[in-house]
PDB file of C-alpha atoms in Angstrom:
ATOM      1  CA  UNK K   1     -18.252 -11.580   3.641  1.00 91.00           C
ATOM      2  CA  UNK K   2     -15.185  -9.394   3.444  1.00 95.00           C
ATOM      3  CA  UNK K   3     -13.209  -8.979   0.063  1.00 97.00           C
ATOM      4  CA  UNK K   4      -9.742  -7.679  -0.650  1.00 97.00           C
ATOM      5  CA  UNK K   5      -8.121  -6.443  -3.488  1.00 98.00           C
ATOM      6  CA  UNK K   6      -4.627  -6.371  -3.745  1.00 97.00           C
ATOM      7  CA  UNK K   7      -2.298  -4.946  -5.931  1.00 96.00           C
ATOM      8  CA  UNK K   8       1.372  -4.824  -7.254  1.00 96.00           C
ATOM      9  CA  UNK K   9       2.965  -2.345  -9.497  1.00 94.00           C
ATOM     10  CA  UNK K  10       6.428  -0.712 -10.330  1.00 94.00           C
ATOM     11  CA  UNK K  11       6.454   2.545 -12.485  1.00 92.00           C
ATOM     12  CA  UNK K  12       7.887   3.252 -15.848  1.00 88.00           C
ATOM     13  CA  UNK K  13      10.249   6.203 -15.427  1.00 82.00           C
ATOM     14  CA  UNK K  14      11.024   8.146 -12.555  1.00 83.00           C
ATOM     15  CA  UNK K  15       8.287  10.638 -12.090  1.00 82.00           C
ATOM     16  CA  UNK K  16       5.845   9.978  -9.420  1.00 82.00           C
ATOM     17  CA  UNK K  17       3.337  13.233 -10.522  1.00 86.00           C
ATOM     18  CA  UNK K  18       0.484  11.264 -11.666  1.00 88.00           C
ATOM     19  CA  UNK K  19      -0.370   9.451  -8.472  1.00 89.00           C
ATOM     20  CA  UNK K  20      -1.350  13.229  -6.956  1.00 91.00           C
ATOM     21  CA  UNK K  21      -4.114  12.891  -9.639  1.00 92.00           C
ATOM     22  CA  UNK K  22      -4.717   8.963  -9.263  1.00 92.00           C
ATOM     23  CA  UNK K  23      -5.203   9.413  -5.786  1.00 92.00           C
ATOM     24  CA  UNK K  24      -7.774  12.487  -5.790  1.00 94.00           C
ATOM     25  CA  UNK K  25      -9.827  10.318  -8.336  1.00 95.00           C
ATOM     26  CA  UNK K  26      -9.603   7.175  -6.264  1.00 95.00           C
ATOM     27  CA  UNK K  27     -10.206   8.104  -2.673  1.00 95.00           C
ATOM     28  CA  UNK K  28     -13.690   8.996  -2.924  1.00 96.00           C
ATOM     29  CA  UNK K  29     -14.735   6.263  -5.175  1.00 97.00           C
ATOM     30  CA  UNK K  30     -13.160   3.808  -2.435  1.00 97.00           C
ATOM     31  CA  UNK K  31     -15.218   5.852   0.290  1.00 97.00           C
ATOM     32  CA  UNK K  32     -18.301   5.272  -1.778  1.00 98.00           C
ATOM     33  CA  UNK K  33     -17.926   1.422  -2.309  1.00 98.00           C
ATOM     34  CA  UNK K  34     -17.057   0.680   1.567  1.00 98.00           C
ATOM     35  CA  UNK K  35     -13.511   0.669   0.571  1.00 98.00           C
ATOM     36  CA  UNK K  36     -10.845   1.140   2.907  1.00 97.00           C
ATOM     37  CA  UNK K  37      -6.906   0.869   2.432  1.00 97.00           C
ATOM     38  CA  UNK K  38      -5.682  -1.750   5.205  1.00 97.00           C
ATOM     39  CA  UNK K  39      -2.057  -1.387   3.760  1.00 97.00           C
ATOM     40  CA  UNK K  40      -0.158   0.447   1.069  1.00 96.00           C
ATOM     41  CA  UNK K  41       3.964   0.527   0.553  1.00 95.00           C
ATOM     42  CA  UNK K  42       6.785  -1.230  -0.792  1.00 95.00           C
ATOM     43  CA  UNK K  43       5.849  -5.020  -0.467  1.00 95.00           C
ATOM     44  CA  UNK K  44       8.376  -7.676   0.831  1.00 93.00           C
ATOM     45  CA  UNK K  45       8.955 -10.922  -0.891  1.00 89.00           C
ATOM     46  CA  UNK K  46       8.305 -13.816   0.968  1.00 92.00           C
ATOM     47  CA  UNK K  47       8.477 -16.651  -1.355  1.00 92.00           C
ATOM     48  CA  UNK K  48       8.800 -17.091  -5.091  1.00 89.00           C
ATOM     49  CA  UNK K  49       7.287 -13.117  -6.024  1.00 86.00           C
ATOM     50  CA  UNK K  50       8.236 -10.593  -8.734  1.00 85.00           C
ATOM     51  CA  UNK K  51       9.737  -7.553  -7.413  1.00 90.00           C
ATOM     52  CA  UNK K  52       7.240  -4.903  -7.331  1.00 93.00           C
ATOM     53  CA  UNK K  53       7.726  -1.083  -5.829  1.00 93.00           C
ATOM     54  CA  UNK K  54       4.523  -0.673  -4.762  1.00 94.00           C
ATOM     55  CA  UNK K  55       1.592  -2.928  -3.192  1.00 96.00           C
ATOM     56  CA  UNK K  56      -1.734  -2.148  -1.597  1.00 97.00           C
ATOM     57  CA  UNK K  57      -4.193  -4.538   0.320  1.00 98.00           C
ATOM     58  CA  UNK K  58      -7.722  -2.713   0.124  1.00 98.00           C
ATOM     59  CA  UNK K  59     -10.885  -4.114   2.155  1.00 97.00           C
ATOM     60  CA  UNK K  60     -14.484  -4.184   0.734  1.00 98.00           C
ATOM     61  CA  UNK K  61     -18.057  -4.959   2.823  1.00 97.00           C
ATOM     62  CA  UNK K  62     -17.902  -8.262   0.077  1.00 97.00           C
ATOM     63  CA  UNK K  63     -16.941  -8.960  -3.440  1.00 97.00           C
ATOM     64  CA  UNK K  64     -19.786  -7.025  -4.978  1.00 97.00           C
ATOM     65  CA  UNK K  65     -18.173  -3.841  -3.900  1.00 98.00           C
ATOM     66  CA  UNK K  66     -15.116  -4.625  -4.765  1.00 98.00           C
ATOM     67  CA  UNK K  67     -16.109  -5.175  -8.370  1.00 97.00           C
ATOM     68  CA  UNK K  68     -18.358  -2.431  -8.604  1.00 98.00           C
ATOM     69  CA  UNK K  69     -15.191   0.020  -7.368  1.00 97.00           C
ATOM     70  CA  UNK K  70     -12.956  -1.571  -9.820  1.00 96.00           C
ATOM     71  CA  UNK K  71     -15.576  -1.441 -12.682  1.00 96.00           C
ATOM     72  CA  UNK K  72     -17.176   2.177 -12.261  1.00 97.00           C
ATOM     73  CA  UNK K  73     -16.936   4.347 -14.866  1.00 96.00           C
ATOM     74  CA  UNK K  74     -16.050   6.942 -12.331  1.00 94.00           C
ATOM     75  CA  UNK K  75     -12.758   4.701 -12.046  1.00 95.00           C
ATOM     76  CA  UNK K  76     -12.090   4.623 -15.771  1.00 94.00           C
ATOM     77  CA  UNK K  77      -9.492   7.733 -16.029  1.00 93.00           C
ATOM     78  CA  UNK K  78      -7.770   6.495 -12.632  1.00 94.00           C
ATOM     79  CA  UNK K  79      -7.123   3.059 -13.991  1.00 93.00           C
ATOM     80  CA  UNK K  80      -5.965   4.108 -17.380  1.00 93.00           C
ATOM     81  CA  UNK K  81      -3.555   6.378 -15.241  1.00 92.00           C
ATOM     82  CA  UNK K  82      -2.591   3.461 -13.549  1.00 92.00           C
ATOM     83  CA  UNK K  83      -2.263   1.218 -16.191  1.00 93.00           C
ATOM     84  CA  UNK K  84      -0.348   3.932 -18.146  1.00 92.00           C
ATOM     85  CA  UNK K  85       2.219   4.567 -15.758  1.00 93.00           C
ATOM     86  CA  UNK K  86       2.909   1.264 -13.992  1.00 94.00           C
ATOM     87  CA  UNK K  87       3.494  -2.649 -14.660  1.00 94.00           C
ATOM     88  CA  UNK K  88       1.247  -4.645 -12.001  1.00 93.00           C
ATOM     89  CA  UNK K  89      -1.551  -7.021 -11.244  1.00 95.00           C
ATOM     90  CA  UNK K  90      -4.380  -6.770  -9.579  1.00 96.00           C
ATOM     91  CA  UNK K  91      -6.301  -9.644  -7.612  1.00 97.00           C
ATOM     92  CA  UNK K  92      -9.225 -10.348  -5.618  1.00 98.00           C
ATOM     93  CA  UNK K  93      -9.886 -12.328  -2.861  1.00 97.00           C
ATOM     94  CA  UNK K  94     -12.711 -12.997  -0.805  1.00 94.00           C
ATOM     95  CA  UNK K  95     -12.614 -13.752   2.674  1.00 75.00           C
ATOM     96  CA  UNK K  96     -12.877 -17.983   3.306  1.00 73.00           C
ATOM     97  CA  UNK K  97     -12.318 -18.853  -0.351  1.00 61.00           C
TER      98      UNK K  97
END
């Protein structure tokens, strides 16, 4: 059964050079778990949401892949980027839960 993670950040400051390097490190660790990006841009607000700038909706074969992407130790340096640079959340969700 599918699984999705989705995420919402904004960035502290105004300079976007990490993500060249977060993105190089996470690509191929998506293409080795079965992940692929479904959508990725500034998210609208529907109903009752924080404002982030950025969002993502990434699909996994089920949830064990999507754990074992977020938890590789391949991962480790792109998350702390992440986490470094940005506010956010992170959630998973797993298709007829």
């Amino acid at each position: 059964m599918s699984a999705y993670v989705i995420s919402f950040s904004s960035q502290h400051g105004d300079d976007p050079s990490w993500r060249d390097q977060y993105y190089k490190l996470v690509v191929p660790l998506l293409e080795k778990h079965g992940g692929k990006i479904i959508a990725a841009g500034a998210p609208a607000a529907l109903e009752r949401a924080p404002t982030w700038q950025r969002g993502a909706l990434i699909e996994f074969p089920d949830e064990a892949a999507a754990r074992a992407f977020h938890e590789d130790p391949a991962y480790h340096h792109a998350k702390g980027l992440r986490i470094f640079h940005t506010d956010g959340e992170v959630h998973l969700l797993t298709a007829g839960s």
